[in-house]
Short mmCIF file of C-alpha atoms in Angstrom, two decimals:
data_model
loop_
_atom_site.label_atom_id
_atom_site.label_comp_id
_atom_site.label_asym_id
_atom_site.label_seq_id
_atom_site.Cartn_x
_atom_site.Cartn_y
_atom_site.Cartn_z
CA UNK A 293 224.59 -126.14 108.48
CA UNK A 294 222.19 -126.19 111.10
CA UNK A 295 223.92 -129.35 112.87
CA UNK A 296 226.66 -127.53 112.71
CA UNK A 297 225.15 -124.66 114.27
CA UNK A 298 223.91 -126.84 117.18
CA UNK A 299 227.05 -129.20 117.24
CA UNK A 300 229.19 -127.22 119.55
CA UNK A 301 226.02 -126.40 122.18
CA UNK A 302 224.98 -129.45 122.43
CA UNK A 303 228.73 -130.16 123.44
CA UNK A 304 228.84 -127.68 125.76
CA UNK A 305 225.49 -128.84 127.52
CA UNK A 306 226.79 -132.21 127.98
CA UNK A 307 230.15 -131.00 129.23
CA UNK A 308 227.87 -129.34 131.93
CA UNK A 309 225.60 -131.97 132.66
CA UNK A 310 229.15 -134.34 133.42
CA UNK A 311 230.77 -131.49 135.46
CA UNK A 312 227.20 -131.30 137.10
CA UNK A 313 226.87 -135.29 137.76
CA UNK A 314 230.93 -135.02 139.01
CA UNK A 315 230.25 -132.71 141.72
CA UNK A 316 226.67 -134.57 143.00
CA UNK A 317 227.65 -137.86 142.12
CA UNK A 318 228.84 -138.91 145.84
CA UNK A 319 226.05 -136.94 147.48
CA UNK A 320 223.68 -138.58 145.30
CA UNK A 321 225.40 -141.81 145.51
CA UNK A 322 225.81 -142.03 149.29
CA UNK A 323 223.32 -144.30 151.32
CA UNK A 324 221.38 -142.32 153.65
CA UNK A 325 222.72 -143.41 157.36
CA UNK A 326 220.76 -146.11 158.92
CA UNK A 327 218.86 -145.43 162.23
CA UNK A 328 220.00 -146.34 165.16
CA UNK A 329 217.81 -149.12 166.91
CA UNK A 330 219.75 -148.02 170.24
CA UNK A 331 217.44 -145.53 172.45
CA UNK A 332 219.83 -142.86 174.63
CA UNK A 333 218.81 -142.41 177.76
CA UNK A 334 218.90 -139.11 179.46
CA UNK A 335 218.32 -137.68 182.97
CA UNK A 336 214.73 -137.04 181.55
CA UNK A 337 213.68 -140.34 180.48
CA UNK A 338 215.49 -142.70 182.53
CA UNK A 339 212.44 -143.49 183.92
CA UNK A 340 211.05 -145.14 180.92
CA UNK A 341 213.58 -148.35 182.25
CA UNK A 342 210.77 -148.78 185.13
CA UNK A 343 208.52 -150.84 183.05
CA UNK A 344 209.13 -153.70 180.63
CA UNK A 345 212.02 -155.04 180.37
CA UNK A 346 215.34 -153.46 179.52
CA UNK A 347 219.25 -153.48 178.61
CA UNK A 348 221.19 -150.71 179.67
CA UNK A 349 225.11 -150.10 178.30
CA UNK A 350 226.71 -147.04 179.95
CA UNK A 351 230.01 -146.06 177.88
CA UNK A 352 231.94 -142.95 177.20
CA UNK A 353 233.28 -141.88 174.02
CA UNK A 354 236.69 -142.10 174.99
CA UNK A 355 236.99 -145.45 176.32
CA UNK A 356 238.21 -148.33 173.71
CA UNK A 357 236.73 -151.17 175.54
CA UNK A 358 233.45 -149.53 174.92
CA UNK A 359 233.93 -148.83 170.94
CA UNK A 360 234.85 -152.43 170.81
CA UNK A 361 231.25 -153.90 172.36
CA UNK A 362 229.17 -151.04 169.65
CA UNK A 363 228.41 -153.06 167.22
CA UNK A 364 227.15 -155.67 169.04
CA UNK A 365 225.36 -154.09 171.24
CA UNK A 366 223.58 -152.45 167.70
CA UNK A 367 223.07 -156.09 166.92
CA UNK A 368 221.53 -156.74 170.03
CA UNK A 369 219.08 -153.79 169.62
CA UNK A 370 217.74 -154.66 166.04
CA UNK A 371 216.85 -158.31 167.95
CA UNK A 372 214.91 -156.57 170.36
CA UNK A 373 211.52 -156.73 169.18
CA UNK A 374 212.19 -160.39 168.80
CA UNK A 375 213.24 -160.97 171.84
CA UNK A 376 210.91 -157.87 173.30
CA UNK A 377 213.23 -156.54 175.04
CA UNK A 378 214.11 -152.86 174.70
CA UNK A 379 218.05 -151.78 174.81
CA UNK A 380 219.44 -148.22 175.52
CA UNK A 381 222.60 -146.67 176.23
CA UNK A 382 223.77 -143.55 178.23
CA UNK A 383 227.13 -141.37 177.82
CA UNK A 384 228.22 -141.12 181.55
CA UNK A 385 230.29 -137.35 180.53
CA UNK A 386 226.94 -136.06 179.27
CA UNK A 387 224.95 -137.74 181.93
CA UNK A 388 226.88 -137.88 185.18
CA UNK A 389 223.96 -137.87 187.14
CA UNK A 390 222.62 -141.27 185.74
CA UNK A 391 225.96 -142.75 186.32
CA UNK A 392 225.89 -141.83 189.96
CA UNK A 393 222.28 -142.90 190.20
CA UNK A 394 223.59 -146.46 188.87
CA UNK A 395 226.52 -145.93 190.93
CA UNK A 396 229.01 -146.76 187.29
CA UNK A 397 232.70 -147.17 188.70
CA UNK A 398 234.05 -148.84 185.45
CA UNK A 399 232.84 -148.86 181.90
CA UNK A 400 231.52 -150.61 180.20
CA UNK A 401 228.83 -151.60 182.65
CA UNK A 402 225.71 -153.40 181.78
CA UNK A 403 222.34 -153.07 183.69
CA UNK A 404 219.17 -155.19 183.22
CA UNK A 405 215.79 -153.81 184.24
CA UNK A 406 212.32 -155.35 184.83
CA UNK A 407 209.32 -154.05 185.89
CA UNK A 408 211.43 -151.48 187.72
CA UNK A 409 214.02 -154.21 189.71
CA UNK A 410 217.65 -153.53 188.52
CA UNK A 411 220.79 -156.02 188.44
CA UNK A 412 223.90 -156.08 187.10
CA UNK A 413 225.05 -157.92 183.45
CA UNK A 414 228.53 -158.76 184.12
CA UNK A 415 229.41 -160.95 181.54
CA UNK A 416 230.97 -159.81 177.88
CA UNK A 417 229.13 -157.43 175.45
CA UNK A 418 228.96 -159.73 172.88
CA UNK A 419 225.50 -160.47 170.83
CA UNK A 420 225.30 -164.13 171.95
CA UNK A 421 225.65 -163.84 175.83
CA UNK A 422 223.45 -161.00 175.69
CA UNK A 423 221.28 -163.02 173.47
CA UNK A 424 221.20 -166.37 176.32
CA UNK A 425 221.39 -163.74 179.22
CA UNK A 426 217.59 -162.53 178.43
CA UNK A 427 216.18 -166.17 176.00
CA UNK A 428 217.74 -168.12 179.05
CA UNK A 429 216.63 -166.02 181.82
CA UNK A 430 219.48 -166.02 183.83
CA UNK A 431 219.14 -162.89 185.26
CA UNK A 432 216.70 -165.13 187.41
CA UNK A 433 220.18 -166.03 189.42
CA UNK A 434 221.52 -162.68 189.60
CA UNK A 435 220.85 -160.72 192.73
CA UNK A 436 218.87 -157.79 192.84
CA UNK A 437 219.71 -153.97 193.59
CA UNK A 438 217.21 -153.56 196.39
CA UNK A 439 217.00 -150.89 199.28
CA UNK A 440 219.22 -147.96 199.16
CA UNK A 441 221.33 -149.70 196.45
CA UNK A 442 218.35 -149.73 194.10
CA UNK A 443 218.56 -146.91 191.19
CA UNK A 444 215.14 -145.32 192.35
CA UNK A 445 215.96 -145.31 196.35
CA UNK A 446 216.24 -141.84 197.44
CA UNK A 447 220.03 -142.29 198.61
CA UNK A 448 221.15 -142.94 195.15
CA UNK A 449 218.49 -139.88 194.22
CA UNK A 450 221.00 -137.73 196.64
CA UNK A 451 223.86 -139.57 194.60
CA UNK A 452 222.89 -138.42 191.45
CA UNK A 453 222.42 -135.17 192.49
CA UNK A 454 226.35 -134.87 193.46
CA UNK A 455 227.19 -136.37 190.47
CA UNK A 456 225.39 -134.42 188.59
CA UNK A 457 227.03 -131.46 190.42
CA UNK A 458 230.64 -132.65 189.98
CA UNK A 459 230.08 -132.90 186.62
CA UNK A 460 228.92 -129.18 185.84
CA UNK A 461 232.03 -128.21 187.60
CA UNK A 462 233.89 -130.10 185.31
CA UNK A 463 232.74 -129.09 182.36
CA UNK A 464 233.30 -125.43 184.34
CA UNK A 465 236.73 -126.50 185.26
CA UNK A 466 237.42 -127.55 181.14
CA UNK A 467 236.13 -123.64 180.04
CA UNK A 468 238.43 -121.83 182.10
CA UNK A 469 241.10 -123.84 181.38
CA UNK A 470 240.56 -124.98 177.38
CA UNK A 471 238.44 -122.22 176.10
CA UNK A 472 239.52 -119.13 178.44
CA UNK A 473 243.10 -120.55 178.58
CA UNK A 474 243.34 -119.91 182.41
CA UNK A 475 245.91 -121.42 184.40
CA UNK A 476 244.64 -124.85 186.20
CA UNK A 477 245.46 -123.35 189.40
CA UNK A 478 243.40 -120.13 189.20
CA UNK A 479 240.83 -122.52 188.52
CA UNK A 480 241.29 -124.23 191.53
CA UNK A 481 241.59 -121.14 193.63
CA UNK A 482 238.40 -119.90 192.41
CA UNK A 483 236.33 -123.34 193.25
CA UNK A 484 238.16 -122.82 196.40
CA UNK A 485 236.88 -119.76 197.30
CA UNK A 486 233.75 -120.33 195.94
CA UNK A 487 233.32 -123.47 198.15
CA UNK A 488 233.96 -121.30 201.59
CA UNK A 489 231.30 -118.67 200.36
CA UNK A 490 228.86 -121.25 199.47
CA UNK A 491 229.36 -122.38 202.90
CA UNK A 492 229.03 -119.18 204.88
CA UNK A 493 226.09 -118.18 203.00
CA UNK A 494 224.68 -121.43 203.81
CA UNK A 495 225.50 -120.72 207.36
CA UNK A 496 223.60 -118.13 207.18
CA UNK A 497 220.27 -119.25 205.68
CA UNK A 498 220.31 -121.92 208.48
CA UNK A 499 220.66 -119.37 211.11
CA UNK A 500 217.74 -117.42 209.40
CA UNK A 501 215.50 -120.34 209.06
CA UNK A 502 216.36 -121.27 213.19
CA UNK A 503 215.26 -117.85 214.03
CA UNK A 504 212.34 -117.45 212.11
CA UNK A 505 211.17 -120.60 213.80
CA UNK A 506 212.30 -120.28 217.05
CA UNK A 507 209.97 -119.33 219.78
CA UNK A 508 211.20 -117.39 222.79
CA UNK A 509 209.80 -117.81 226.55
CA UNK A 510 208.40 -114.91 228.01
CA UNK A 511 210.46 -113.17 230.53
CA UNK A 512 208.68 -113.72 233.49
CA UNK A 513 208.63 -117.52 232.43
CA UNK A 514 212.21 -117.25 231.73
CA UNK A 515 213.09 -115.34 235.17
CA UNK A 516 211.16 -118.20 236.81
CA UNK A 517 212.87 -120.87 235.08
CA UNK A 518 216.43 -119.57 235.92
CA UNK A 519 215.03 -119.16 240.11
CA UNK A 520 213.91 -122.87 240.31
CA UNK A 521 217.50 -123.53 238.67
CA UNK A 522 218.98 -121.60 241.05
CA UNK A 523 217.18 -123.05 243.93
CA UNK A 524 217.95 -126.78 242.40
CA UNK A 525 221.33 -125.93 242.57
CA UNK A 526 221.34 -124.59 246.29
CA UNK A 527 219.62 -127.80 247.01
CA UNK A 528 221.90 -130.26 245.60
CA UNK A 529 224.96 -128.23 247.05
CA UNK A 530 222.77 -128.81 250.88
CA UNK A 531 222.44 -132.60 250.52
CA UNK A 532 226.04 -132.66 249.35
CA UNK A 533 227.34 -131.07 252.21
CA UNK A 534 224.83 -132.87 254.89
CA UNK A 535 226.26 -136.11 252.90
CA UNK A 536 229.93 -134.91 253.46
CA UNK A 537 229.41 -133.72 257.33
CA UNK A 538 227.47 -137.83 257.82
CA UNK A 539 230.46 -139.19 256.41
CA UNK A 540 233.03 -136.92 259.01
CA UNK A 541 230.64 -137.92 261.85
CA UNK A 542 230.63 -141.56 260.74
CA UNK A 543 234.29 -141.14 260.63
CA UNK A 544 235.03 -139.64 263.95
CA UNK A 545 232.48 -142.15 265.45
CA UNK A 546 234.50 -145.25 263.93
CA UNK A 547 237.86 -143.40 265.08
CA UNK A 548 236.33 -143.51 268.75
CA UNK A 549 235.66 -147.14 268.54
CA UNK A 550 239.04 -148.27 267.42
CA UNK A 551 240.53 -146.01 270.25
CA UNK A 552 238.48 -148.06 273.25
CA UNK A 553 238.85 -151.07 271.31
CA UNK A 554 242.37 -150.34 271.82
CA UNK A 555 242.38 -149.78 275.42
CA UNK A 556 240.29 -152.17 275.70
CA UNK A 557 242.62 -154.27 274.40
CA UNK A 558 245.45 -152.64 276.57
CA UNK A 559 243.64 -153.41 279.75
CA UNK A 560 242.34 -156.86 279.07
CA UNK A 561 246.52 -158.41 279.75
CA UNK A 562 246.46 -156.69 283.37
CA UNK A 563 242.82 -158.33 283.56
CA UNK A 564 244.19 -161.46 283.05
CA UNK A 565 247.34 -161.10 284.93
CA UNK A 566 244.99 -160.90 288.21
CA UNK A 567 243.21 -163.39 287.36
CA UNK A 568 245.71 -165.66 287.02
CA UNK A 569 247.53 -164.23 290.49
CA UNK A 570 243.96 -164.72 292.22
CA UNK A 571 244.08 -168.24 290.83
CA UNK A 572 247.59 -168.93 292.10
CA UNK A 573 246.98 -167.38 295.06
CA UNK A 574 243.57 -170.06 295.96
CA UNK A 575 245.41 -172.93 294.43
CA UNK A 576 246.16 -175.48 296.70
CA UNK A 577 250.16 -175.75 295.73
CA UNK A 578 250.67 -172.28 296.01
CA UNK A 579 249.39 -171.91 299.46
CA UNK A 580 252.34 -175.37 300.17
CA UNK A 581 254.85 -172.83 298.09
CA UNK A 582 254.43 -169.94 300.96
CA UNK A 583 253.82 -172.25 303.79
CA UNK A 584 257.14 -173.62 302.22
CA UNK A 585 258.87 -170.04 302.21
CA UNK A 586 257.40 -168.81 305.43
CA UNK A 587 258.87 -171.96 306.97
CA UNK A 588 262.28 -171.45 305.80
CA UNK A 589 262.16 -167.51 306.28
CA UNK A 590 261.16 -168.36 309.71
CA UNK A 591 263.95 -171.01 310.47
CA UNK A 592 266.71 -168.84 311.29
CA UNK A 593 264.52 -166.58 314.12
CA UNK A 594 263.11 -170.26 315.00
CA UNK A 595 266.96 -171.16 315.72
CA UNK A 596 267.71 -167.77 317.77
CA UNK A 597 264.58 -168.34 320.01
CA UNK A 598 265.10 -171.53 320.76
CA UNK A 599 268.78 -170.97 321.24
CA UNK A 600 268.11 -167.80 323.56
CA UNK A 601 264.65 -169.33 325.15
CA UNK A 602 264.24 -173.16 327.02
CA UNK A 603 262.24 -175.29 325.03
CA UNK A 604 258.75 -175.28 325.75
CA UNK A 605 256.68 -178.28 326.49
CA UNK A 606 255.75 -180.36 323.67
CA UNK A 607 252.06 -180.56 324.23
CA UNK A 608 252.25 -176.66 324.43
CA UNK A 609 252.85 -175.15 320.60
CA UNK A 610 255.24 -172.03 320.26
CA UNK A 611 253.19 -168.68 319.27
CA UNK A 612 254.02 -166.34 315.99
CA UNK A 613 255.81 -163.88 317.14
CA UNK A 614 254.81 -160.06 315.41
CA UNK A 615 258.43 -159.89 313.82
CA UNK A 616 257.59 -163.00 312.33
CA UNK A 617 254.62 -162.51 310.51
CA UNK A 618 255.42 -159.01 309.37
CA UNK A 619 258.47 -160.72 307.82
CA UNK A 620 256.36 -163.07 305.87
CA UNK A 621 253.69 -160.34 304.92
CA UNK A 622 256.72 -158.43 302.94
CA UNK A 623 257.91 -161.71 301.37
CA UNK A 624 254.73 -162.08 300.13
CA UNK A 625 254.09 -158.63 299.30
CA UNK A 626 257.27 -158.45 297.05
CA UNK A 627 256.42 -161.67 294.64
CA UNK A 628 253.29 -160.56 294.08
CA UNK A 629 254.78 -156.90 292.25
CA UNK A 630 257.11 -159.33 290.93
CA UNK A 631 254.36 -161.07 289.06
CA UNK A 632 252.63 -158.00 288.08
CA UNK A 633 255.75 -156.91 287.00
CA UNK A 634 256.63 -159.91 284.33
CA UNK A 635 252.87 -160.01 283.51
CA UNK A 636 252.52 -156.58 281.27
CA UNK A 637 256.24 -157.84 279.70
CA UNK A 638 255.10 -161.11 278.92
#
């Protein structure tokens, strides 16, 4: 009797227990999720990539590319210790900064680190290249990112820092318009605005900071300052007009040389033309030319004398009579203006 008393309870426990085990059973039975041996790197301990020797995968969630190369770059980081090399990854939409400090423009992109030099990986994501990329060494043959290209330069500092800024707005941009449900454009016209009074009040810090430093001149030092200026300028407008009346002197002097050259000029011809009269006049055949003329300009008076007259002796010579040589004198008189006359013409 007293089984049967206990026959139905014991029934009813084990029911439990089963309804018990059915709900736990998959919690209980589930494997507890295995750790990561990939380190994420943040804007906070990037710097750890400085020393030893690293791999670096930047990715985003949303990009497939980068969910195909996961598990293998998981692979690669439980190999690590083996081949001592540590491997990390960063999310460029929760770190923009680091992205702009590595200067990411596609994804995914792989970086190798040691001892603080940087270079690119850009073969695939696949466990054996990135295996023979660090066993191999060939990052040996890979150039370096040195000077301002280098991660820890202070230009891609500044980068970082405008990533880093155009990412908060983003993530602004996404709460008015996802969460709020504001229109896109409002949410342009308030980074708009906001923009121009960023600027002004920048503006106006800088005009602040320039007066608090600036140091003014005294007055008198000032007053003195603007009287020597005033006095240069007086100056320099003298020598430019003492320069201006040289060069009207010089001028007017030059203009008086080409006018006597000119005369000069003019008067030399006539020069000439008496020269050449004078040396006509001594030459030898043109004193036989006048004798010539004077002979035949005498012949007809010759004729009337002689006709009107007896003939004188021949050991006696007949004189010149005045009507004679005044004749001659005229004859004379008029070739030479007739020379003097073709001379200036010629």
């Amino acid at each position: 009797m007293a089984g049967g008393h206990w026959g139905p309870l014991l029934t009813a426990l084990l029911a439990a227990q089963v309804a018990a085990a059915a709900e736990g059973g998959p919690e209980q039975a589930a494997l507890p999720e295995e750790r990561s041996w990939v380190r994420p790197m943040t804007a906070s301990n990037w710097t750890l990539v400085m020393e030893g020797e690293w791999m670096l995968k930047f990715y985003a969630p949303w990009c497939p590319s980068c969910q195909q190369t996961d598990s293998e770059w998981e692979t690669f980081a439980k190999n690590g210790e083996i081949l001592q090399i540590s491997v990390g990854k960063v999310d460029v939409i929760q770190e923009p900064g680091l992205s702009g400090r590595f200067f990411v423009t596609t994804l995914p992109a792989f970086f190798h680190a040691k001892d603080g030099i940087f270079r690119r990986y850009r073969g695939p994501g696949v466990y054996e290249d990135l295996q023979n990329y660090i066993l191999e060494k060939k990052w040996q043959s890979v150039e370096p990112l040195t000077g301002w290209k280098s991660p820890a330069s202070l230009t891609m500092s500044g980068m970082a820092g405008l990533f880093s800024i155009s990412g908060k707005i983003w993530h602004l941009h996404n709460y008015f318009t996802v969460t709020l449900g504001i229109p896109a454009w409002c949410s342009y016209v308030f980074f708009v605005m906001a923009t121009l009074i960023f600027g002004l009040f920048m503006g106006l810090v800088l005009v602040v900071i320039s007066e608090c430093f600036y140091i003014p001149f005294p007055r008198h030092l000032s007053e003195r300052t603007e009287q020597t200026r005033r006095a240069e300028d007086a100056h320099k407008g003298e020598q430019l007009q003492d320069a201006e009346e040289e060069k009207d002197d010089s001028n007017e002097e030059e203009n008086k040389d080409s006018l006597v050259d000119d005369e000069d000029e003019k008067e030399d011809p006539g020069d000439e033309d008496e020269a050449e009269e004078d040396e006509d006049e001594d030459s030898p055949a043109a004193r036989v030319d006048e004798g010539r003329s004077d002979a035949q300009d005498q012949g007809p008076l010759r004729e009337v004398q002689e006709e009107g007259e007896p003939e004188p002796d021949e050991g006696v010579p007949a004189p010149a009579s005045p009507a004679d040589t005044e004749v001659a004198e005229d004859t004379l008189r008029q070739r030479r203006s007739q020379r003097a006359d073709k001379g200036p013409s010629a």
